CSV table of C-alpha atoms and ligand atoms in Angstrom, one decimal:
chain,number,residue,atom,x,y,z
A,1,UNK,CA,110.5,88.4,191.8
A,2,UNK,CA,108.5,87.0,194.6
A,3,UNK,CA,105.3,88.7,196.1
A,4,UNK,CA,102.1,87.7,198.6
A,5,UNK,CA,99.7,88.6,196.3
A,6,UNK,CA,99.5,89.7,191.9
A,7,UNK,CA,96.9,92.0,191.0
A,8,UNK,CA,96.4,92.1,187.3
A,9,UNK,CA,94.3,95.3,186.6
A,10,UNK,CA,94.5,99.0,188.0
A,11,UNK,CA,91.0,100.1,187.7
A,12,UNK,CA,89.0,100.6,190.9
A,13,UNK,CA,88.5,97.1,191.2
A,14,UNK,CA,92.8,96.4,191.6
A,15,UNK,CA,93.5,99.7,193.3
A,16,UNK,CA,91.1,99.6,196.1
A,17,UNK,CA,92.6,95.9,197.0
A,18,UNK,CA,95.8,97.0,196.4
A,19,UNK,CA,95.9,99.7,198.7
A,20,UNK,CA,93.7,97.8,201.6
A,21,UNK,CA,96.5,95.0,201.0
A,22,UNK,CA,99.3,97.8,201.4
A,23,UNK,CA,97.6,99.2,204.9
A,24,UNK,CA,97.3,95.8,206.1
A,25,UNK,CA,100.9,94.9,205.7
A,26,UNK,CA,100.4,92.6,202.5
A,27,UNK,CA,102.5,92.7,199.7
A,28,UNK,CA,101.1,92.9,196.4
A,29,UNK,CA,102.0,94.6,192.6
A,30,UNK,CA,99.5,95.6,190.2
A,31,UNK,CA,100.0,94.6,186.5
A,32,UNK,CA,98.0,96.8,184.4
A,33,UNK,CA,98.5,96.6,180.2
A,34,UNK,CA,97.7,100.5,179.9
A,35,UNK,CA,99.6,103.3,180.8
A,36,UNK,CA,98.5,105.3,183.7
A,37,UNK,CA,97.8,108.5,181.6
A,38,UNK,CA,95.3,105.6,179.1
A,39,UNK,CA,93.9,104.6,182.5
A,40,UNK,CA,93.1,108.5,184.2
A,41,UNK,CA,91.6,109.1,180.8
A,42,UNK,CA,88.6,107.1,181.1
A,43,UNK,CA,85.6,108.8,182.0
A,44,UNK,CA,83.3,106.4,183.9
A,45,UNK,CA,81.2,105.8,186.3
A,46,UNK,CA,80.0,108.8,188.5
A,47,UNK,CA,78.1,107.6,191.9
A,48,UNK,CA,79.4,105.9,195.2
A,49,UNK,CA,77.2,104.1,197.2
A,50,UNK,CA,77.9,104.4,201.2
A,51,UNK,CA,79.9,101.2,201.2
A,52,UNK,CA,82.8,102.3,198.3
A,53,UNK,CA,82.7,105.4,200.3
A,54,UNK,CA,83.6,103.6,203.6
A,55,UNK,CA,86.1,101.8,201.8
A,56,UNK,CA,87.8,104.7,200.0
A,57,UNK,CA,88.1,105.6,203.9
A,58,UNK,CA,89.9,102.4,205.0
A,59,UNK,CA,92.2,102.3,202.1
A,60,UNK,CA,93.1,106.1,203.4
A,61,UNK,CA,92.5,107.4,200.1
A,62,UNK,CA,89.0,109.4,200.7
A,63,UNK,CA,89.9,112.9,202.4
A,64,UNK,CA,89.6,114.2,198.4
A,65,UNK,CA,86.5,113.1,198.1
A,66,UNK,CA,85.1,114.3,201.3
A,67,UNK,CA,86.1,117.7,200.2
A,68,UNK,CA,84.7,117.9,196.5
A,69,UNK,CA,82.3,115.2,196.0
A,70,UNK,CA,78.8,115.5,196.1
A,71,UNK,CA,76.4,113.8,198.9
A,72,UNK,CA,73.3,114.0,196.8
A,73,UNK,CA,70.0,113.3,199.1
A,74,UNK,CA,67.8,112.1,196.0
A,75,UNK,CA,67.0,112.3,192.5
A,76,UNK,CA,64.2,112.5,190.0
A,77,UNK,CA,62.3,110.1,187.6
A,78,UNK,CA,61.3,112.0,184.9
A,79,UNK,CA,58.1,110.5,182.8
A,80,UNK,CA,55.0,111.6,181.1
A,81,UNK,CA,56.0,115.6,181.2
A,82,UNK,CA,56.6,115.7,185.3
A,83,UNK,CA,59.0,115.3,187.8
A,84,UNK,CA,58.8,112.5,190.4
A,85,UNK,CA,61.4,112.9,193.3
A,86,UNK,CA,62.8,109.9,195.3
A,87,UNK,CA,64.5,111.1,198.4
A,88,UNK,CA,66.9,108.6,199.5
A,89,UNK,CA,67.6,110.2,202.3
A,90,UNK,CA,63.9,109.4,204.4
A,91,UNK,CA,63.0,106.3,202.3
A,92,UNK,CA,66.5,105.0,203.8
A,93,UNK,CA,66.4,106.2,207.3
A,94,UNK,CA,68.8,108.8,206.4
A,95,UNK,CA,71.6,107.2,203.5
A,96,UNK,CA,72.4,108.9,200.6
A,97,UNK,CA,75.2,108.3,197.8
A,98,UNK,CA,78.1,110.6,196.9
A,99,UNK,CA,79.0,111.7,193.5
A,100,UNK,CA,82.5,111.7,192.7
A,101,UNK,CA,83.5,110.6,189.2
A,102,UNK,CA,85.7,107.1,188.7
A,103,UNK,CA,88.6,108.7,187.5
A,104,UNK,CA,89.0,110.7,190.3
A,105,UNK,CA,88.5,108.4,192.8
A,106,UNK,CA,90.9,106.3,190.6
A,107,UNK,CA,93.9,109.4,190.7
A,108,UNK,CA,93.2,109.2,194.7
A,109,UNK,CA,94.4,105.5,194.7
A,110,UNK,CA,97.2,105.8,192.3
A,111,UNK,CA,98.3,108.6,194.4
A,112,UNK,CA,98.6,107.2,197.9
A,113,UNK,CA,100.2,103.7,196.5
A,114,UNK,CA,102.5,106.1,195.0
A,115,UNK,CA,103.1,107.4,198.2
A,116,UNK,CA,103.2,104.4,199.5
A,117,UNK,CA,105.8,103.3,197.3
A,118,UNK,CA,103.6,100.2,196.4
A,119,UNK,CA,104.9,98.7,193.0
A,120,UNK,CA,102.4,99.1,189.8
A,121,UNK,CA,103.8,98.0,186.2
A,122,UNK,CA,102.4,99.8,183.6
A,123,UNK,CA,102.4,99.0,180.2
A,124,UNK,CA,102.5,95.0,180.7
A,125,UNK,CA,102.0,93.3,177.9
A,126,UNK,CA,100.8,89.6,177.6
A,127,UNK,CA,100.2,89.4,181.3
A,128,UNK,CA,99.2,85.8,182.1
A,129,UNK,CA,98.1,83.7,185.2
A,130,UNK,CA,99.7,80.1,185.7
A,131,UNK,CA,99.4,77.2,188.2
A,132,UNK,CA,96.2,78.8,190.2
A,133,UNK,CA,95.1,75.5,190.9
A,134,UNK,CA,97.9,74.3,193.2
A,135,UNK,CA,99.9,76.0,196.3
A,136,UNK,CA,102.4,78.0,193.6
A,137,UNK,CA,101.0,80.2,191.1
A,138,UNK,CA,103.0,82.8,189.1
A,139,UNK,CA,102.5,85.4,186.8
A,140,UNK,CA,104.4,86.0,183.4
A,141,UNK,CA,103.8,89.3,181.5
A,142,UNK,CA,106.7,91.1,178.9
A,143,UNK,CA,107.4,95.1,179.6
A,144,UNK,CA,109.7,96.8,177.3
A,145,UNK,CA,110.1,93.6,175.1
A,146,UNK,CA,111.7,91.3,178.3
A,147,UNK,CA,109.6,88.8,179.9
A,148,UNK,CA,109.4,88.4,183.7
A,149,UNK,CA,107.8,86.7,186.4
A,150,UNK,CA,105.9,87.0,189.7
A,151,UNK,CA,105.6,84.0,192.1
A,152,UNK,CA,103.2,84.5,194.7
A,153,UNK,CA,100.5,83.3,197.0
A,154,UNK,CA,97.3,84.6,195.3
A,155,UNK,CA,96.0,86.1,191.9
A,156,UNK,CA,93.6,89.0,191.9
A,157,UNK,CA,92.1,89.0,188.3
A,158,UNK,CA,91.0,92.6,188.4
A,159,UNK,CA,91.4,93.5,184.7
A,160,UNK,CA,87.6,94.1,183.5
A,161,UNK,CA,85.2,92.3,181.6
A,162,UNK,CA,87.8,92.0,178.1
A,163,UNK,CA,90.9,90.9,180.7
A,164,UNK,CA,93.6,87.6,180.7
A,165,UNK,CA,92.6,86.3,184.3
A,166,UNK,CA,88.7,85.3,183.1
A,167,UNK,CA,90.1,83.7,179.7
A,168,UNK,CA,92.9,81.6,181.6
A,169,UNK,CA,90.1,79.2,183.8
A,170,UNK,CA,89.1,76.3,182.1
A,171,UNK,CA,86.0,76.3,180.1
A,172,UNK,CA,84.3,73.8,181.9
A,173,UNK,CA,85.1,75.3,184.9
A,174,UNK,CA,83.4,78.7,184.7
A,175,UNK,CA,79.7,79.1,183.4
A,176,UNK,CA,78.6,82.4,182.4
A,177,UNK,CA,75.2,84.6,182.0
A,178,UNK,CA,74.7,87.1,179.8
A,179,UNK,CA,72.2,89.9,178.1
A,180,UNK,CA,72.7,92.4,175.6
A,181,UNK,CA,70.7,94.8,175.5
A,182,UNK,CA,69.3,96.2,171.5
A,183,UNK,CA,70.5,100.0,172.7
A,184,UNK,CA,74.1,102.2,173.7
A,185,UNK,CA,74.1,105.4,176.1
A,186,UNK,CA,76.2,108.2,174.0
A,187,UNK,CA,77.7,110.3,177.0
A,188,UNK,CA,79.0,114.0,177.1
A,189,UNK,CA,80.8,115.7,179.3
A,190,UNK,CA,80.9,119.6,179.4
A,191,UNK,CA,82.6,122.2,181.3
A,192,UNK,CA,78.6,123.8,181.9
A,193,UNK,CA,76.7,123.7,185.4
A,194,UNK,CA,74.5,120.3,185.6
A,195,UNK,CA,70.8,121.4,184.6
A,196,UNK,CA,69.5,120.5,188.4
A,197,UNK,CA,71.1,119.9,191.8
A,198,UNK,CA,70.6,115.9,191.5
A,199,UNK,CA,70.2,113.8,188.9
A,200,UNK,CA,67.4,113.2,186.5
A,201,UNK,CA,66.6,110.0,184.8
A,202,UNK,CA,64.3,110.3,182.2
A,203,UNK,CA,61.6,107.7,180.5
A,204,UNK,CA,60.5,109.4,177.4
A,205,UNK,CA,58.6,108.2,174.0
A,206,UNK,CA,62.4,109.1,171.9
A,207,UNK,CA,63.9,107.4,174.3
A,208,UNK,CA,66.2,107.6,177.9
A,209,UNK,CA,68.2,110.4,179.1
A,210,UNK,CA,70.3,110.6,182.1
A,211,UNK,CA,71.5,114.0,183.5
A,212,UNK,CA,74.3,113.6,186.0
A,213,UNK,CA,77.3,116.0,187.0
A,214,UNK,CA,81.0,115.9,188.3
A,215,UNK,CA,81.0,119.2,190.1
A,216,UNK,CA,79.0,121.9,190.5
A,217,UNK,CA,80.7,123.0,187.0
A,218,UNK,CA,80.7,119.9,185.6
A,219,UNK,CA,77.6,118.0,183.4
A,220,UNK,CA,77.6,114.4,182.5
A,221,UNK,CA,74.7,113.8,180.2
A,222,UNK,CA,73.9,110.7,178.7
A,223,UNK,CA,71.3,109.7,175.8
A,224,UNK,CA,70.1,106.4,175.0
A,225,UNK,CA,70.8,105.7,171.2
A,226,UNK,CA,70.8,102.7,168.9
A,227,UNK,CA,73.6,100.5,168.8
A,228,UNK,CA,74.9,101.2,165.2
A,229,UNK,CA,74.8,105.3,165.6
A,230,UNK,CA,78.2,106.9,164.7
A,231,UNK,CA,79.8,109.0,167.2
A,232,UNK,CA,80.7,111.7,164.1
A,233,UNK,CA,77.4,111.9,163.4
A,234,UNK,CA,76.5,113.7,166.8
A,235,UNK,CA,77.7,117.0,166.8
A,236,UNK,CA,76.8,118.4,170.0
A,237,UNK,CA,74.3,121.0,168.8
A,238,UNK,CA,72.5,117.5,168.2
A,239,UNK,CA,73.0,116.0,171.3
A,240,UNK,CA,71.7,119.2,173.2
A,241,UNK,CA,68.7,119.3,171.1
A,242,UNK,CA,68.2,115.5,170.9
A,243,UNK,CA,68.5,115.5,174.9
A,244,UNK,CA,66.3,119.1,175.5
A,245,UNK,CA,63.5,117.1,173.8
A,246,UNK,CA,63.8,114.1,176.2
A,247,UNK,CA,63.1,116.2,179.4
A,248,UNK,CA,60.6,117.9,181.7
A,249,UNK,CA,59.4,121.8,179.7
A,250,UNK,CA,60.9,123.5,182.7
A,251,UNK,CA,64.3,121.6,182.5
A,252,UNK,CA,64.4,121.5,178.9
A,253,UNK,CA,64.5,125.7,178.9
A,254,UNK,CA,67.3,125.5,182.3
A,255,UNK,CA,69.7,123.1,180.2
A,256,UNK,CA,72.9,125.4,179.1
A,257,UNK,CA,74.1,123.9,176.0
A,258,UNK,CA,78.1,124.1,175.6
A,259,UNK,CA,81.0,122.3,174.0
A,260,UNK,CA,81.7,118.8,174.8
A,261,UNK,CA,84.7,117.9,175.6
A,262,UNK,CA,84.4,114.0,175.9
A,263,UNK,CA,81.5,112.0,173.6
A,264,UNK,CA,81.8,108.1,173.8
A,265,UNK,CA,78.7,105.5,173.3
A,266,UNK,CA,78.7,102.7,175.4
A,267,UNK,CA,76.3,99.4,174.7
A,268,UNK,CA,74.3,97.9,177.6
A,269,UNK,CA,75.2,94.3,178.8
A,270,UNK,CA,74.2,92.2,181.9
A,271,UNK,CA,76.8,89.8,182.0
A,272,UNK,CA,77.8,87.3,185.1
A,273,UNK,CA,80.7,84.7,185.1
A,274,UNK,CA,80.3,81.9,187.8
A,275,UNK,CA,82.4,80.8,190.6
A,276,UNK,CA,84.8,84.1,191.2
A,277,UNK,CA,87.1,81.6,192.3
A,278,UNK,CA,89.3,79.1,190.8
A,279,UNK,CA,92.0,77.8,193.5
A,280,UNK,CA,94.0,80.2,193.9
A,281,UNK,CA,92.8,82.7,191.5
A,282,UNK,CA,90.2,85.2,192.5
A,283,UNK,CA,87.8,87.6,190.2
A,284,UNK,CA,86.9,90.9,191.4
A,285,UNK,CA,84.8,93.7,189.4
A,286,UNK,CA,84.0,94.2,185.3
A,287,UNK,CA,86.4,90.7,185.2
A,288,UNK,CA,83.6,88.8,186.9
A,289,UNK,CA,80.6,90.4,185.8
A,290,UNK,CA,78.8,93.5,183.9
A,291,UNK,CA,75.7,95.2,184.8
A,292,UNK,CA,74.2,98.3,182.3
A,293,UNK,CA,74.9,101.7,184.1
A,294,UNK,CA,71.3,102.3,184.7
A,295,UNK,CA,71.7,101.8,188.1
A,296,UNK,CA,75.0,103.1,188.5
A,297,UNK,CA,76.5,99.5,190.6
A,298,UNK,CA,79.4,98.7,188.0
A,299,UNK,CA,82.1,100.6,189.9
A,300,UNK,CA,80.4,99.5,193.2
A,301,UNK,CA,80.1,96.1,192.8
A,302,UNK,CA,83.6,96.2,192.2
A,303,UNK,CA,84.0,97.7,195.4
A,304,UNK,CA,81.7,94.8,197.6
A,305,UNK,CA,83.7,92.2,195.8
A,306,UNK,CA,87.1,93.8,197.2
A,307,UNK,CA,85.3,94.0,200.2
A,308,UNK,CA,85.0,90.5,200.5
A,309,UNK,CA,88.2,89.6,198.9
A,310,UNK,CA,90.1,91.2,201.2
A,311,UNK,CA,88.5,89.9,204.2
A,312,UNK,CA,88.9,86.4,203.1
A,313,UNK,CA,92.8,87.7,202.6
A,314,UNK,CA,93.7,89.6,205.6
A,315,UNK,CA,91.7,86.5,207.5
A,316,UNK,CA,94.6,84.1,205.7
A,317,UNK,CA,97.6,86.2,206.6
A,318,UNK,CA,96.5,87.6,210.1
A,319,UNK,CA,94.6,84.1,211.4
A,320,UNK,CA,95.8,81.3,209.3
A,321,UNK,CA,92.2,80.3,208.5
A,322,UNK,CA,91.0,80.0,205.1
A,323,UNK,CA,87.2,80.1,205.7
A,324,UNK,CA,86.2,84.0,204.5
A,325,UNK,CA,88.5,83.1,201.3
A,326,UNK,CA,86.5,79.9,200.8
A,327,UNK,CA,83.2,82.0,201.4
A,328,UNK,CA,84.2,84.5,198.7
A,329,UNK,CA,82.8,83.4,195.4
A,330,UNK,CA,79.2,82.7,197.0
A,331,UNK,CA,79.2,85.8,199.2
A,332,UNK,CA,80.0,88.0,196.3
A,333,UNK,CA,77.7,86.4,194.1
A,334,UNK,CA,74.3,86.9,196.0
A,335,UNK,CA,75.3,90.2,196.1
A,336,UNK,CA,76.3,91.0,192.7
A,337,UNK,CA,72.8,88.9,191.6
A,338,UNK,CA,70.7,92.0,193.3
A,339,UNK,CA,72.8,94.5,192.0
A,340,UNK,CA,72.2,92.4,188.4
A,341,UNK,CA,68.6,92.1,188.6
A,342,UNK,CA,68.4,95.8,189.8
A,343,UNK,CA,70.3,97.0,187.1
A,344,UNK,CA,67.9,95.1,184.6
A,345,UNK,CA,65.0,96.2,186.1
A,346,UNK,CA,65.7,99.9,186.3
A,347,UNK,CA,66.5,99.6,182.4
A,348,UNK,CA,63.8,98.1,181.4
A,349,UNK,CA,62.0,100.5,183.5
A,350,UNK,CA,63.5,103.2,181.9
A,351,UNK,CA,64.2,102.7,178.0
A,352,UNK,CA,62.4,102.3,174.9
A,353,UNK,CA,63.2,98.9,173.7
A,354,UNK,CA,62.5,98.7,169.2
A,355,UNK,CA,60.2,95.3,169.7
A,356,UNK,CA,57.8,97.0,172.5
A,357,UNK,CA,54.6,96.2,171.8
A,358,UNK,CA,51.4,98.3,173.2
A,359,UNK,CA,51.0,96.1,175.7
A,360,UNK,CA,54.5,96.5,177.1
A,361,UNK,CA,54.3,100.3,176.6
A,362,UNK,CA,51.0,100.0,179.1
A,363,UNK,CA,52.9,97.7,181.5
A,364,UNK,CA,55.9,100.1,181.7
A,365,UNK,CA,54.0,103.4,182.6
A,366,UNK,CA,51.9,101.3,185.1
A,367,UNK,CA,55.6,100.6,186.6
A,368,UNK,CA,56.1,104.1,187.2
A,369,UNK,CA,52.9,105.3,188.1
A,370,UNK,CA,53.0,102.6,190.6
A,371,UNK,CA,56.3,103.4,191.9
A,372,UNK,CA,56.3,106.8,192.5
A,373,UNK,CA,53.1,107.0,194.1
A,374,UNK,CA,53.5,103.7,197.1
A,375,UNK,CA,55.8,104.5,199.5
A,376,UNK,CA,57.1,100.8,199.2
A,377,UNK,CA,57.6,100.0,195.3
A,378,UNK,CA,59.9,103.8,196.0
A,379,UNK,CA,61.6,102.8,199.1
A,380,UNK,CA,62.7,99.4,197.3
A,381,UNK,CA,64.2,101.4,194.4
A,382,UNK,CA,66.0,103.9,197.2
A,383,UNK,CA,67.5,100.9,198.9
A,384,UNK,CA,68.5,99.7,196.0
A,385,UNK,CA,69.7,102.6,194.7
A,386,UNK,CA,72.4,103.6,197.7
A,387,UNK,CA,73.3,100.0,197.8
A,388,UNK,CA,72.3,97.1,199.7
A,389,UNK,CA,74.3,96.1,203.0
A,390,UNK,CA,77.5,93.9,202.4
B,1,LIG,P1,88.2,98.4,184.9
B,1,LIG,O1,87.9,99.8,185.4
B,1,LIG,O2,87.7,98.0,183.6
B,1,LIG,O3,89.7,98.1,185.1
B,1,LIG,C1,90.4,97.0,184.6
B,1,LIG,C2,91.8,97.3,184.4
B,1,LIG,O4,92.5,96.1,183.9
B,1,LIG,C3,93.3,96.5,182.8
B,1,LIG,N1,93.5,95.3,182.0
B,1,LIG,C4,94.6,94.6,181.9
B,1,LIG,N2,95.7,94.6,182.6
B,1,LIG,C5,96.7,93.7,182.4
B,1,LIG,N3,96.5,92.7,181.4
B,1,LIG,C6,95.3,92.6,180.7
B,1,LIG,N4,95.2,91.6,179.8
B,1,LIG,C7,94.3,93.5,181.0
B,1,LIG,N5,93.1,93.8,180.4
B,1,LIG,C8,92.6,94.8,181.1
B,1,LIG,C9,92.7,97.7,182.2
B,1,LIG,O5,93.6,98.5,181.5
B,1,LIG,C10,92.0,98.4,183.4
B,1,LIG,O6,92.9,99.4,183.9
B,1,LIG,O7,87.5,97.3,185.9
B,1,LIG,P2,87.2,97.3,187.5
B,1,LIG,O8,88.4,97.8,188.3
B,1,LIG,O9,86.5,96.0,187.8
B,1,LIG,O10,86.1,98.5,187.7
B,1,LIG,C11,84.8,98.4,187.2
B,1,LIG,C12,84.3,99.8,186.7
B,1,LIG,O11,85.3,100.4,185.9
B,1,LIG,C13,83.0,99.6,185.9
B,1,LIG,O12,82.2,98.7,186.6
B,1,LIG,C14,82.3,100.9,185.8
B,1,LIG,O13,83.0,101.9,185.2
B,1,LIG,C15,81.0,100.7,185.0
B,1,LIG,N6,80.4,101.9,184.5
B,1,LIG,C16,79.7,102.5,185.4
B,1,LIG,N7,79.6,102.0,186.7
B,1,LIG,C17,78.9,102.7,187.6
B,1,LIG,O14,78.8,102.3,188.8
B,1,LIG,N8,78.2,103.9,187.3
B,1,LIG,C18,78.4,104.4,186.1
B,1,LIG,O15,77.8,105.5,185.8
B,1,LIG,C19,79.1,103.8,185.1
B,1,LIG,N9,79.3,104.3,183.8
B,1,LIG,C20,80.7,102.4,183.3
B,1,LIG,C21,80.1,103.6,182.9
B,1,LIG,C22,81.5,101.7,182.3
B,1,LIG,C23,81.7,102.2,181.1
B,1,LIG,N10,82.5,101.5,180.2
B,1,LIG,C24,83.0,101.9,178.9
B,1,LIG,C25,82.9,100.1,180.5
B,1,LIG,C26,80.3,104.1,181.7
B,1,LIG,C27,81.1,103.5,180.7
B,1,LIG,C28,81.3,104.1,179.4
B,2,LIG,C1,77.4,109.2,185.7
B,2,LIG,O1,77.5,110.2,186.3
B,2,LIG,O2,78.3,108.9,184.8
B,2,LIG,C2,76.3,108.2,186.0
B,2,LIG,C3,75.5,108.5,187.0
B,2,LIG,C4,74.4,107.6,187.3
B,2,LIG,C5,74.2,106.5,186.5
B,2,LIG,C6,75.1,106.3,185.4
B,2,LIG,C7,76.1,107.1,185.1
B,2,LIG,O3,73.2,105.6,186.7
């Protein structure tokens, strides 16, 4: 089997190329080792910047989310008992972000390639990229116990941060940058109206709390939590009361407890692999770097680096000139730096870290006293927050 270009991954990062690559008259398959129903069942990531939004748009996949997502105008910081607003909206000149959960965006994709008849194997096992270096890669990978291969122009290594395509480049050919951070985020989602209209992120002495929402009927809360905690042990009459405690009086008495029906804990990484390119092998999304959700970026940084990719592609196959595809790794990279050091900052903004000393404590609330009362500390955060230009 021949094709112009192997995606290996079908996460936002694969499907949002893959379906540019399909408008734009390039061929291309997606490789992905889970099945689709594994893939739909993730619950993720929950707010699109204006740039993922435009490309949801361009890949002709966005009228679903125009319809239910949610263009949310601000949110609140939540610290020392009070509510402290940051309206995107005027800090911005007038941007705001959209919340629309990652899977659905991801079941909008998967749709339209479907439609599209563009060709995804699922279930590929032992998926591997070969010969990147010169003018003829392939790709093996074994489905249904036979083993196949796809020669093509280009590899897309879109298969997050535990993926084949990072692992296949030469060690000394890739150096990498990474922090762990000494907490997780345990997650819920419930079928129960969100608490308030936008989101709150909370700074409080047990700890963070995030409350975010997929519809209007829909909660995501989230509560920071040390890394060992068991998920059994949180029933969800402890999670309410665990994250009642973390907010605002007035919010704490709104928030409608009600059964979960998804509870994961995630741990916190900043994490940064460098080039994104290797010949003819290219990294895009969790395959090429890791931010903590903080600052909701993951999913959109995966999005700015298809943005980029595909330029440097459809520049290749429309103009015959290689130049965007050569710009790729740095362009990506001094984006996907800010969207790192925002990511950190807003965490260590935000959470309780176990070796904070006094002095840190006083350092942190002069953070937030500071930022939410000059107008530029909060309009850095808001343009920050919606996402800086590509
Ligand atoms: P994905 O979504 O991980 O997709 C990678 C795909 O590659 C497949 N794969 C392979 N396929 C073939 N062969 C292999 N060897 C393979 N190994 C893996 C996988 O099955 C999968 O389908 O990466 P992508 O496309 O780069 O997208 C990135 C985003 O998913 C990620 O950045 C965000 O979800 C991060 N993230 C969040 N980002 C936000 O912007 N806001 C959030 O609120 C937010 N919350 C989160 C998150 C990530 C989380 N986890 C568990 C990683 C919450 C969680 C819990
Ligand atoms: C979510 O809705 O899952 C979400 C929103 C904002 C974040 C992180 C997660 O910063």
């Amino acid at each position: 089997m021949r094709t112009q270009v192997v995606i290996i991954g079908s996460g936002p990062a694969g499907l949002l190329l893959g379906q540019l690559l399909t408008e734009a008259g390039i061929d291309n398959v997606i490789l992905d080792r889970a099945s689709k129903d594994h893939i739909l069942g993730r619950v993720r990531a929950g707010v699109l910047e204006e740039g993922t939004v435009g490309l949801m748009d361009r890949a002709k996949a966005g009228s679903r989310m125009h319809s239910e997502g949610l263009p949310h105008n601000g949110f609140s910081l939540t610290f020392d008992g009070r509510d402290h607003r940051i309206d995107l909206h005027e800090l911005t000149g007038g941007k705001r972000v959209m919340v629309y959960g990652q899977t659905e965006l991801t079941r909008d994709l998967m749709e339209r390639r479907e439609a599209g008849n563009a060709p995804t194997i699922y279930d590929a096992d032992d998926t591997c990229p070969h010969d990147f270096g010169g003018d003829r890669p392939h790709v093996t990978y074994v489905k249904d116990g036979i083993s196949h291969r796809i020669d093509c122009d280009f590899i897309a290594g879109c298969d997050g941060f535990h993926g084949t395509s990072r692992k296949a480049v030469p060690e000394g050919a890739i150096k990498t940058f990474e922090k762990i951070y000494p907490f997780g985020w345990l997650g819920i989602l419930s079928e129960v109206a969100p608490v308030s209209h936008e989101l709150i992120y909370a700074n409080h002495p047990r700890g963070f709390a995030l409350c975010s929402m997929r519809s209007m009927t829909r909660s995501r809360y989230y509560i920071q939590c040390p890394l060992d905690e068991k998920i059994e042990d949180w029933s969800d009459d402890r999670f309410w009361d665990e994250l009642r405690r973390r907010l605002p009086a007035h919010h704490a008495e709104a928030l409608k407890p009600a059964p979960s029906f998804e509870k994961s804990i995630a741990p916190l990484r900043s994490f940064v692999a460098e080039p994104m390119r290797f010949g003819r092998l290219f990294l895009a999304g969790d395959a090429a770097h890791i931010v903590p959700p903080t600052g909701a970026k993951g999913l959109n940084l995966a999005a700015s680096d298809v943005h980029y990719l595909f330029a440097g592609l459809l520049e290749h196959y429309r103009d015959g000139s290689d130049a965007a595809l050569d710009a790729y790794s740095a362009r990506a990279l001094a984006r996907v730096w800010k969207a790192v050091r925002f990511s950190w900052w807003m965490t260590t903004m935000m959470h309780r870290f176990p070796d904070t000393s006094d002095f840190d404590q006083k350092i942190q609330e002069a953070e937030l006293d500071y930022l939410t009362h000059s107008k530029a500390a909060s309009t850095a955060l808001a343009e920050n927050y919606v996402g800086l230009p590509y």
